[in-house]
PDB file of C-alpha atoms in Angstrom:
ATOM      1  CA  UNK K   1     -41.862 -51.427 253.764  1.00 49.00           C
ATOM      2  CA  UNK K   2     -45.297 -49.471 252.879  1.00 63.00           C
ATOM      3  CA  UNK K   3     -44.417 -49.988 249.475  1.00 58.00           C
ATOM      4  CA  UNK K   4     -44.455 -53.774 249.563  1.00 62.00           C
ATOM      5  CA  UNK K   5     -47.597 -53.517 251.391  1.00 65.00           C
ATOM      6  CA  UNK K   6     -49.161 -51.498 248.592  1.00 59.00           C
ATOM      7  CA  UNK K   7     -48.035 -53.580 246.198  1.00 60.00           C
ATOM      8  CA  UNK K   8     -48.945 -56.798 248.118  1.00 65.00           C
ATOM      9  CA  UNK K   9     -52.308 -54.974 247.904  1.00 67.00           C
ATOM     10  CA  UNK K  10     -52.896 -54.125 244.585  1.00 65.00           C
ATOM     11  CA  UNK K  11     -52.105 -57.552 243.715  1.00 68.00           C
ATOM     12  CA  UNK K  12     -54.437 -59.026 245.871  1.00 70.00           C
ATOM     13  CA  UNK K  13     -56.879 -56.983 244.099  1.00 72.00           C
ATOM     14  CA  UNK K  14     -55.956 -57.612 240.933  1.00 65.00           C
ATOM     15  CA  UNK K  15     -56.146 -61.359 241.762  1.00 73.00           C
ATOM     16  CA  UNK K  16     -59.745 -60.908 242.650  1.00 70.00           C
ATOM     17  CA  UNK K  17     -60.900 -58.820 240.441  1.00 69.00           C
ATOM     18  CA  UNK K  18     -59.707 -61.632 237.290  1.00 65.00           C
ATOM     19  CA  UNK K  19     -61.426 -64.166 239.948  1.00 70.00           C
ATOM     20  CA  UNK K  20     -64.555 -62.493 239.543  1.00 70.00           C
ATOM     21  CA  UNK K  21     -64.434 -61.895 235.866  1.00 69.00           C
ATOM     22  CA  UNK K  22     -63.523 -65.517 235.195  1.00 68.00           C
ATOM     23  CA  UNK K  23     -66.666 -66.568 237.731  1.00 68.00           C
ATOM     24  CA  UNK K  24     -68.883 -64.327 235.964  1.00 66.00           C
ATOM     25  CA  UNK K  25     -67.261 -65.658 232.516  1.00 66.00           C
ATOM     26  CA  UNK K  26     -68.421 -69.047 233.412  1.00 71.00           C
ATOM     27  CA  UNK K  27     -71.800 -68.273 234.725  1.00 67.00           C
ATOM     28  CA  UNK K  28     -72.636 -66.409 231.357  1.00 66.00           C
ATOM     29  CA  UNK K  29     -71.587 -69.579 229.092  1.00 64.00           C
ATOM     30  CA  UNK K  30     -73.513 -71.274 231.156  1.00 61.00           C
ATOM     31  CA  UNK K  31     -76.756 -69.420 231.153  1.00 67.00           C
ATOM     32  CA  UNK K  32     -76.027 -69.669 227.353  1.00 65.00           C
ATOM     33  CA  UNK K  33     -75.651 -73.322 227.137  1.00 61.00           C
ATOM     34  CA  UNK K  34     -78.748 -73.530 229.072  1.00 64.00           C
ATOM     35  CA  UNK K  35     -80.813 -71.209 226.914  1.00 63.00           C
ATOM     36  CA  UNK K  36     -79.900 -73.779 223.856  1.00 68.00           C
ATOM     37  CA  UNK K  37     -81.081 -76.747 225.206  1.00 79.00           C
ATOM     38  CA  UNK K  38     -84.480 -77.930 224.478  1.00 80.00           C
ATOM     39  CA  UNK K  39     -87.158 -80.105 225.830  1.00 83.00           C
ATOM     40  CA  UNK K  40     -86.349 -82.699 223.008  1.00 85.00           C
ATOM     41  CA  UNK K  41     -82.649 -82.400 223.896  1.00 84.00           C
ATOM     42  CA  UNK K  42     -83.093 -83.366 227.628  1.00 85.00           C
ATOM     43  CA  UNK K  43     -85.865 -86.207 226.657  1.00 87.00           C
ATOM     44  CA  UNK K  44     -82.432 -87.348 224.184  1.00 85.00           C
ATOM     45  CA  UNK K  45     -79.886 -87.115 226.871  1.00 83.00           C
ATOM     46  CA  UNK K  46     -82.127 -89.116 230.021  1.00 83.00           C
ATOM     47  CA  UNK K  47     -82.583 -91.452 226.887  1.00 83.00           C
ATOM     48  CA  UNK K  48     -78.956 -91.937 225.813  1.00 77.00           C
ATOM     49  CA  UNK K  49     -77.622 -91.648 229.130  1.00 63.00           C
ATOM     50  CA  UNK K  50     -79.860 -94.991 230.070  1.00 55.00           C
ATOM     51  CA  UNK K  51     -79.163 -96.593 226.917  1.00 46.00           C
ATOM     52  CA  UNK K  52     -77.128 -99.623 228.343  1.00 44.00           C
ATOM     53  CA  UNK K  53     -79.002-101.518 231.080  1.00 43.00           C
ATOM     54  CA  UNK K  54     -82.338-101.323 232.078  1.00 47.00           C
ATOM     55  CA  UNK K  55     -82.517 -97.452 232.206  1.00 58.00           C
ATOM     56  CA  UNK K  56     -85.785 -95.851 233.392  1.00 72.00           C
ATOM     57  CA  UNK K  57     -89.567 -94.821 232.353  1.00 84.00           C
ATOM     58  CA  UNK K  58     -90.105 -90.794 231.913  1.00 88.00           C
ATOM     59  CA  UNK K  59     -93.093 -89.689 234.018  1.00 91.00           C
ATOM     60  CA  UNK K  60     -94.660 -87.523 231.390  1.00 92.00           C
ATOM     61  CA  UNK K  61     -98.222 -85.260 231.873  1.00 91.00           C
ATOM     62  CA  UNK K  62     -99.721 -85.132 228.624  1.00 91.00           C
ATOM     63  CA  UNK K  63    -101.807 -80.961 227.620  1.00 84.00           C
ATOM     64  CA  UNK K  64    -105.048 -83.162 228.956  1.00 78.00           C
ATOM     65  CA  UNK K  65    -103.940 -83.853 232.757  1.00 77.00           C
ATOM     66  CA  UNK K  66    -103.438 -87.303 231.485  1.00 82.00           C
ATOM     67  CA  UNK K  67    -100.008 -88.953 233.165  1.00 87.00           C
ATOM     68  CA  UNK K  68     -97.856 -91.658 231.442  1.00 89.00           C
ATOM     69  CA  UNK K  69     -94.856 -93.122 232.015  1.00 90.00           C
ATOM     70  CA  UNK K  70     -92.273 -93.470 229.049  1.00 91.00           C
ATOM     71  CA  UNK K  71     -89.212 -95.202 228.063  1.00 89.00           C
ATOM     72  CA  UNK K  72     -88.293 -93.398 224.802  1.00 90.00           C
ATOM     73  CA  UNK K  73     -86.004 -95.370 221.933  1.00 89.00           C
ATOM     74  CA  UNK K  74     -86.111 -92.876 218.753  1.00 88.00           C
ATOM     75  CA  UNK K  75     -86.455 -89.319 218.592  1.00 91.00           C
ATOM     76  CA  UNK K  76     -87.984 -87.098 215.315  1.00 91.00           C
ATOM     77  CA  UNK K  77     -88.125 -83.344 215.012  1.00 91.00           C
ATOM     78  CA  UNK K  78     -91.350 -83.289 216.501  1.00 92.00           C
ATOM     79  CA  UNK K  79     -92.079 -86.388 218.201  1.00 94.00           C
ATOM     80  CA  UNK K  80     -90.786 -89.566 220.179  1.00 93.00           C
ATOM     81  CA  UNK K  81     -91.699 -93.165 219.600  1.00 92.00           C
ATOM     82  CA  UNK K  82     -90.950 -95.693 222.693  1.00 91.00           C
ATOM     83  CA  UNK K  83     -92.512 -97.963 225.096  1.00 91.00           C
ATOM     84  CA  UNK K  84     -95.621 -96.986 227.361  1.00 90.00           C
ATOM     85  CA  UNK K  85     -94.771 -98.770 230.483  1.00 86.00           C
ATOM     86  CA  UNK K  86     -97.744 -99.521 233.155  1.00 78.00           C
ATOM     87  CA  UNK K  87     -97.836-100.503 236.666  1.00 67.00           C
ATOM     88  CA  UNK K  88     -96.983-104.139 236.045  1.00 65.00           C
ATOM     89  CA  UNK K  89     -94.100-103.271 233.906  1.00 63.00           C
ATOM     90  CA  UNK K  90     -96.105-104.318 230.778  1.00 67.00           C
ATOM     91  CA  UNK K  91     -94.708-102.497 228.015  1.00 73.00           C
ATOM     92  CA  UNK K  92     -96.727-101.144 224.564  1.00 87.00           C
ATOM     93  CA  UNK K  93     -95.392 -99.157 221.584  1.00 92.00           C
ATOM     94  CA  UNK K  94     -96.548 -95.591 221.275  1.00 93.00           C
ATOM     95  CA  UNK K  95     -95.685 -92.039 219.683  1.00 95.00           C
ATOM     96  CA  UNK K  96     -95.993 -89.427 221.358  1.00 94.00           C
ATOM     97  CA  UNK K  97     -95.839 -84.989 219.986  1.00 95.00           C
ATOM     98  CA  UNK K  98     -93.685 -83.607 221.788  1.00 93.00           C
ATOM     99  CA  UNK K  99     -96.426 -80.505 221.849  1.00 92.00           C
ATOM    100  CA  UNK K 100     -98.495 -82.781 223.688  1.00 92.00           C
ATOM    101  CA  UNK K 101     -96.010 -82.497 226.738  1.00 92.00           C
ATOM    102  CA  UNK K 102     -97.435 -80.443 229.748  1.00 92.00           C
ATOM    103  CA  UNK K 103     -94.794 -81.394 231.691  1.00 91.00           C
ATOM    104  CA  UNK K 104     -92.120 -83.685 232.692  1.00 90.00           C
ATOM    105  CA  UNK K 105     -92.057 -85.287 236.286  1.00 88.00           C
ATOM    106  CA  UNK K 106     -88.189 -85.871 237.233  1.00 85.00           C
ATOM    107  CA  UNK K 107     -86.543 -87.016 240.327  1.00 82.00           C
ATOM    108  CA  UNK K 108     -83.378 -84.767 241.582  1.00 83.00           C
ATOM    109  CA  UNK K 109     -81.336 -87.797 239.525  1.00 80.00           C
ATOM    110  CA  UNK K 110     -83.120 -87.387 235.712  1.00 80.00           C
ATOM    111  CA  UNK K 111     -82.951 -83.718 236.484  1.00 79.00           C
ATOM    112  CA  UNK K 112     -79.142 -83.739 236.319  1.00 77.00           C
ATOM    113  CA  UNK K 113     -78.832 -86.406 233.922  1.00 75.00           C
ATOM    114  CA  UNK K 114     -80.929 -84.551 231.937  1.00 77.00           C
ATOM    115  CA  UNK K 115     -78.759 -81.261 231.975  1.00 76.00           C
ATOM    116  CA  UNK K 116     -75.662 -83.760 230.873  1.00 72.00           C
ATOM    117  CA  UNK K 117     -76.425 -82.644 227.128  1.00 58.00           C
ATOM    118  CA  UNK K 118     -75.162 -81.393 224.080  1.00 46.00           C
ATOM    119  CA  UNK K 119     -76.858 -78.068 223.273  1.00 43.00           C
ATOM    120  CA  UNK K 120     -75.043 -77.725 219.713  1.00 42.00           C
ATOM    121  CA  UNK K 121     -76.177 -80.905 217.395  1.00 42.00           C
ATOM    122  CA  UNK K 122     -73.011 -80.597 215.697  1.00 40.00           C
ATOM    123  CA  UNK K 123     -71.231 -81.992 218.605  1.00 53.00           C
ATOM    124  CA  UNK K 124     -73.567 -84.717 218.877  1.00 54.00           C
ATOM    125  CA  UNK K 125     -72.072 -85.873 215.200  1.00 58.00           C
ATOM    126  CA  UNK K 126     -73.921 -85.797 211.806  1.00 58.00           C
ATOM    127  CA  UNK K 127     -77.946 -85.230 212.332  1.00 64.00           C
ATOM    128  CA  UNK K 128     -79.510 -88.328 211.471  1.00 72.00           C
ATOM    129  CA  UNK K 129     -82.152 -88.660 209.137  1.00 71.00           C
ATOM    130  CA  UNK K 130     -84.932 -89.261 211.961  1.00 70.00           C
ATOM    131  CA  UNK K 131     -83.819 -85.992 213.692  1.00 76.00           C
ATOM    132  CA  UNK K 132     -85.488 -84.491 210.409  1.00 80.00           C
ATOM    133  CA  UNK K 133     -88.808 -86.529 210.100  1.00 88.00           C
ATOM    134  CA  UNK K 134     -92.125 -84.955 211.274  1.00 91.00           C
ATOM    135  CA  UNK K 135     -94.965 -86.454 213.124  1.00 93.00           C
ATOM    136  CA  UNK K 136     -96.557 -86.374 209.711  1.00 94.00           C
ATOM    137  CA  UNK K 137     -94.551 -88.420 208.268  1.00 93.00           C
ATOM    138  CA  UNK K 138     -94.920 -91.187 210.681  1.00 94.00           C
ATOM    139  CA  UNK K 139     -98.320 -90.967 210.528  1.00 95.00           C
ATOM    140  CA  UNK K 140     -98.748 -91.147 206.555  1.00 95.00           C
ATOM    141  CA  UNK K 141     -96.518 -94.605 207.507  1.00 94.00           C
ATOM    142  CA  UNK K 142     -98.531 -96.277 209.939  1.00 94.00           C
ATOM    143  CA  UNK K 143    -101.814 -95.564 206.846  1.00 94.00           C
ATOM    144  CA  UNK K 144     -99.944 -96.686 204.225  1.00 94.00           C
ATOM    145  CA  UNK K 145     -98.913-100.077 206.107  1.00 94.00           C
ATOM    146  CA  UNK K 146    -103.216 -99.776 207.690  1.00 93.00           C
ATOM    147  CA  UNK K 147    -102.419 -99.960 211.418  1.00 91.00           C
ATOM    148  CA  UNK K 148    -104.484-100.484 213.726  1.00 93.00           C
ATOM    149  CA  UNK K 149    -104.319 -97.217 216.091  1.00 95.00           C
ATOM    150  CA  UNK K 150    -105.497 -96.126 219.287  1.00 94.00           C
ATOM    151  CA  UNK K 151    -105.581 -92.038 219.502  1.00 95.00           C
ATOM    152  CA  UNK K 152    -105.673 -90.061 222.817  1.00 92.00           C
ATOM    153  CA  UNK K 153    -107.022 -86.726 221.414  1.00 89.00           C
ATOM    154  CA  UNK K 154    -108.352 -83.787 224.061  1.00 79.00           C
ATOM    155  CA  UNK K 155    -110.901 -85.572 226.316  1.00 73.00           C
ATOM    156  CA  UNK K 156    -111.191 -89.069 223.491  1.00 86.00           C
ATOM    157  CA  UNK K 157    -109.974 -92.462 223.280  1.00 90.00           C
ATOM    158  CA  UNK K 158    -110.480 -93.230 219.573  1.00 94.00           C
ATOM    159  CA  UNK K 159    -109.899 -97.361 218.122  1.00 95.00           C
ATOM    160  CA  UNK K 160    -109.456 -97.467 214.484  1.00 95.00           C
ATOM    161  CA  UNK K 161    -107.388 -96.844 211.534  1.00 95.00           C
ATOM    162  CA  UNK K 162    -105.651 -93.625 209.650  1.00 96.00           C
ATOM    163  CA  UNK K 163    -106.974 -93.363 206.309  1.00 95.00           C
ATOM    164  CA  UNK K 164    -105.231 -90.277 205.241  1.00 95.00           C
ATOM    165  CA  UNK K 165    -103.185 -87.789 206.802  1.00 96.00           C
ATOM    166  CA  UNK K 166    -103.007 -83.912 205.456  1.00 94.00           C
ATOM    167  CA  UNK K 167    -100.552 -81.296 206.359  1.00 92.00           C
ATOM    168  CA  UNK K 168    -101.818 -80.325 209.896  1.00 92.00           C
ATOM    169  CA  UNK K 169    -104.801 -83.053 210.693  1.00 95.00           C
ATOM    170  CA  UNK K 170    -105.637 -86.851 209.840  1.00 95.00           C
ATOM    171  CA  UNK K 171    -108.257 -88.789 209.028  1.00 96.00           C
ATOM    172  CA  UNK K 172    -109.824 -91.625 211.516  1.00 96.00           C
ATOM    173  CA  UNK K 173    -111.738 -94.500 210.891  1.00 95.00           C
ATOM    174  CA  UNK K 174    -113.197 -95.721 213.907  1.00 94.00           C
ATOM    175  CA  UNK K 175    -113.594 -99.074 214.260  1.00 94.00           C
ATOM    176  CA  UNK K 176    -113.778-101.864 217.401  1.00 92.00           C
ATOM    177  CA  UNK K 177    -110.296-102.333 218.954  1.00 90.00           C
ATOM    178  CA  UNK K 178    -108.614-106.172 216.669  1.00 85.00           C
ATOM    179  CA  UNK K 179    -111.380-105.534 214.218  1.00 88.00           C
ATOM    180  CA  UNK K 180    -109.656-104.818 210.177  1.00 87.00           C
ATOM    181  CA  UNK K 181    -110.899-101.408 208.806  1.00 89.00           C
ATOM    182  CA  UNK K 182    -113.424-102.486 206.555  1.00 90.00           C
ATOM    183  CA  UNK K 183    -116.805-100.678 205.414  1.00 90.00           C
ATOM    184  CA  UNK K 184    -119.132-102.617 207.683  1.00 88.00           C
ATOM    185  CA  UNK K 185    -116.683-102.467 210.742  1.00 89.00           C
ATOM    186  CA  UNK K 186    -116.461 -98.660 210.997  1.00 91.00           C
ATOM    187  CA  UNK K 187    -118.694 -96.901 213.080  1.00 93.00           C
ATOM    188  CA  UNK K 188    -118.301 -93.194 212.379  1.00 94.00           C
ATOM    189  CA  UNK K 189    -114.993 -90.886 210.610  1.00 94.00           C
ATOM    190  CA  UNK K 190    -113.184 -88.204 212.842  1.00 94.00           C
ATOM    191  CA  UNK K 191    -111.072 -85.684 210.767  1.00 94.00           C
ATOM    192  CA  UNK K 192    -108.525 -84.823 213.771  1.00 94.00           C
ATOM    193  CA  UNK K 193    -106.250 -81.913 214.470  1.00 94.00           C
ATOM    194  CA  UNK K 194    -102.435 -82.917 214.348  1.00 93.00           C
ATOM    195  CA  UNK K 195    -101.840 -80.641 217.470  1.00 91.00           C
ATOM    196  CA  UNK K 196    -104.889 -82.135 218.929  1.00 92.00           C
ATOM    197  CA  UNK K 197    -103.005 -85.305 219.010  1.00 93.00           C
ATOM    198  CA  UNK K 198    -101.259 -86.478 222.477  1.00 93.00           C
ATOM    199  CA  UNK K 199    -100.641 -89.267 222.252  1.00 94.00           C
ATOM    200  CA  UNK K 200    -100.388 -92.957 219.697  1.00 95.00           C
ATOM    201  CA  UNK K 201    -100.675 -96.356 220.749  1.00 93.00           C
ATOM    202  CA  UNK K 202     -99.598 -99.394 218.761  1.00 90.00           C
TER     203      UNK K 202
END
């Protein structure tokens, strides 16, 4: 009889001990799964996850205490490009850096549905080319086609048009807001920091 209890008891043990060691197993893949995800990964997953229906606007605080709201259609290695979406639900094209992020203001919801993500890009499927294109790149676009831009830089609001854009800053010809970037129009030439960038309107 004492032997089945011993036995009854060692087993229990047993049991619990592999219990814990599974538990702790799972908590350990999981702090690793979580230490691969990036910012740009949850912005991609509250994006995706929305993608059908009307989805939602990211509350984003932009490096200068400056707040926007967000709905975010493609994603490069550096940088999103969506719609800014105001109070009325009026929406405008924009790009933002993703180093321009301070933070991102989530409900309980986006916070989970932003944790639904793929850590390893490989299981997402083949990269695609935008995943590879810098900000830039998207910039030396929008001068080459002579957009009409509105930068949020630290502390400015500039109107104008990119005339060239180097390897780490861009050139800015300010001009009146609908006016064409011509000689007479502009009224001075900022040469801009790339990470002093927050934010691009369209």
């Amino acid at each position: 009889m004492r032997w089945d209890n011993l036995f009854d008891d060692l087993e229990g043990r047993l049991e619990y001990e592999l219990s814990a060691e599974e538990i702790d197993l799972r908590a350990e893949e999981e702090r690793l799964r979580l230490g691969r995800i990036s910012l740009r990964d949850r912005l991609m997953s509250l994006a995706e996850g929305h993608a059908e229906g009307s989805g939602y606007a990211i509350r984003v605080q932009l490096a200068s205490d400056f707040g926007i709201r967000v709905r975010p259609k493609t994603f490069g290695k550096d940088w999103l490009a969506g719609d800014l979406v105001d109070e009325s639900d009026r929406r405008r094209e924009c790009i933002l850096p993703l180093s321009a992020i301070a933070a991102l203001i989530l409900t309980a919801a986006q916070i989970e549905d932003s944790m639904e993500t793929v850590a390893d890009n490989a299981a997402r499927g083949a990269p695609r080319l935008s995943d590879r294109i810098g900000l830039a790149f998207v910039l030396r676009d929008l001068c080459r086609r002579r957009k009409n831009v509105e930068i949020q830089s630290s502390g400015d609001l500039l109107h104008g048009t990119i005339d060239r854009v180097g390897r780490d800053h861009l050139d800015l010809a300010i001009h009146e807001p609908g006016s064409s970037r011509r000689e007479p129009n502009v009224l001075a030439y900022r040469v801009i920091p790339l990470a002093a960038v927050l934010l691009i309107r369209l």
